Amino acid sequence: MVIKHFSSIDSTNTYLKKHYKELDNYTFISADYQSEGRGRNNRNWISENSKNMLFSLLILDKRLFNHYKEISIIVAYSILKELEKLGINNLMIKWPNDIYVKDKKICGILLESIATNEIDCLIIGIGLNINQKEFIGDYRVNPTSVCLELNKEININQFKNNIYNSIIYFLNDIMNNVSYYNEIIKYDYLKNKKAYYSINNRKELIKIIGIDEDYSLSLIFNNKHINIDNGEIDIV
Ligand code: BTN
């Protein structure tokens, strides 16, 4: 594991995209502040300076590329387990990879890949709200943080080590074909919910069945049972 920290950067994901060729597998890049933090679907990721965990992990080990679909959900699960140890209750995983506390989002994950002919690397970017107390602005989902849930600030640097170790532990396990599916579905936020699925600029009403064994999302749309690999789901 290699760890590099910046007090300020454009985006930790963008840094890895630029520098992956000269870096090692399992390099973590973190920052106190991002001037161009990126979220899923071209949204911005805005985070108060020094209050939260903003980091990205580089994966160069080809054995993990076969587990592409599993990776972001297992990273969410590995972070959820550490949040549980802090004493946060009601933690859920919203497919494909957000972590919620009840109906509020505490962590978002942006999985990117670089491919020429085949995959060169995977970049997993994580924004985990830790000590931020006020979230001003427009958020698709109400945010929360560790501090808001526990009513106390925690030491980001100490907690970071636990998070990094947990992520590597679970990634190594899935590389060795250990399955956490039965554990993960206990935290399936979307299970049995009615929702809107955004596809081709249209919002379709769907009934969710839940996370399937291949980590796609199983749902009913137009009376048909289908599985989707990506997309944006909004609860009705
Ligand atoms: C989401 O939209 O929920 C995903 C958010 C991912 C944000 C993190 S913060 C660290 C890393 N660098 C980025 O620019 N984005 C990710």
PDB file of C-alpha atoms and ligand atoms in Angstrom, residues 10-14 34 36-41 43 45 53-56 97-98 105 107-110 125-127, ligand 1:
ATOM      1  CA  ASP A  10      -8.065  19.393  -8.447  1.00  0.00           C
ATOM      2  CA  SER A  11      -9.433  15.864  -7.916  1.00  0.00           C
ATOM      3  CA  THR A  12      -7.803  12.738  -6.490  1.00  0.00           C
ATOM      4  CA  ASN A  13      -9.435  10.645  -9.251  1.00  0.00           C
ATOM      5  CA  THR A  14      -8.092  12.987 -11.937  1.00  0.00           C
ATOM      6  CA  GLN A  34     -10.527  19.381  -4.047  1.00  0.00           C
ATOM      7  CA  GLU A  36     -12.757  20.115  -9.016  1.00  0.00           C
ATOM      8  CA  GLY A  37     -14.102  17.160  -7.072  1.00  0.00           C
ATOM      9  CA  ARG A  38     -16.187  14.913  -9.298  1.00  0.00           C
ATOM     10  CA  GLY A  39     -19.276  12.852  -8.513  1.00  0.00           C
ATOM     11  CA  ARG A  40     -21.201  10.325 -10.590  1.00  0.00           C
ATOM     12  CA  ASN A  41     -22.988  11.480 -13.744  1.00  0.00           C
ATOM     13  CA  ARG A  43     -21.905  16.125 -10.979  1.00  0.00           C
ATOM     14  CA  TRP A  45     -18.472  16.743  -5.349  1.00  0.00           C
ATOM     15  CA  MET A  53     -12.206  12.024   3.691  1.00  0.00           C
ATOM     16  CA  LEU A  54     -11.537  12.540  -0.004  1.00  0.00           C
ATOM     17  CA  PHE A  55      -9.416   9.833  -1.536  1.00  0.00           C
ATOM     18  CA  SER A  56      -8.886   7.569  -4.521  1.00  0.00           C
ATOM     19  CA  ASN A  97     -22.320   2.059  -4.291  1.00  0.00           C
ATOM     20  CA  ASP A  98     -23.632   4.832  -2.041  1.00  0.00           C
ATOM     21  CA  LYS A 105     -26.098   9.892   2.130  1.00  0.00           C
ATOM     22  CA  CYS A 107     -20.528   8.348   1.369  1.00  0.00           C
ATOM     23  CA  GLY A 108     -20.341   8.358  -2.427  1.00  0.00           C
ATOM     24  CA  ILE A 109     -18.113   6.293  -4.670  1.00  0.00           C
ATOM     25  CA  LEU A 110     -16.988   7.022  -8.210  1.00  0.00           C
ATOM     26  CA  GLY A 125     -12.803   7.576  -5.704  1.00  0.00           C
ATOM     27  CA  ILE A 126     -14.418   7.923  -2.311  1.00  0.00           C
ATOM     28  CA  GLY A 127     -15.998  10.924  -0.626  1.00  0.00           C
TER      29      GLY A 127
HETATM   30  C1  BTN B   1     -20.971  10.234  -6.026  1.00  0.00           C
HETATM   31  O1  BTN B   1     -21.427  10.966  -6.928  1.00  0.00           O
HETATM   32  O2  BTN B   1     -21.687   9.816  -5.137  1.00  0.00           O
HETATM   33  C2  BTN B   1     -19.505   9.867  -6.045  1.00  0.00           C
HETATM   34  C3  BTN B   1     -18.681  10.883  -5.345  1.00  0.00           C
HETATM   35  C4  BTN B   1     -17.192  10.567  -5.338  1.00  0.00           C
HETATM   36  C5  BTN B   1     -16.380  11.701  -4.747  1.00  0.00           C
HETATM   37  C6  BTN B   1     -14.939  11.346  -4.538  1.00  0.00           C
HETATM   38  S1  BTN B   1     -14.083  12.507  -3.537  1.00  0.00           S
HETATM   39  C7  BTN B   1     -12.558  11.745  -3.912  1.00  0.00           C
HETATM   40  C8  BTN B   1     -12.617  11.345  -5.371  1.00  0.00           C
HETATM   41  N1  BTN B   1     -12.172  12.438  -6.210  1.00  0.00           N
HETATM   42  C9  BTN B   1     -13.150  12.924  -6.959  1.00  0.00           C
HETATM   43  O3  BTN B   1     -13.045  13.886  -7.750  1.00  0.00           O
HETATM   44  N2  BTN B   1     -14.276  12.246  -6.735  1.00  0.00           N
HETATM   45  C10 BTN B   1     -14.092  11.180  -5.772  1.00  0.00           C
END
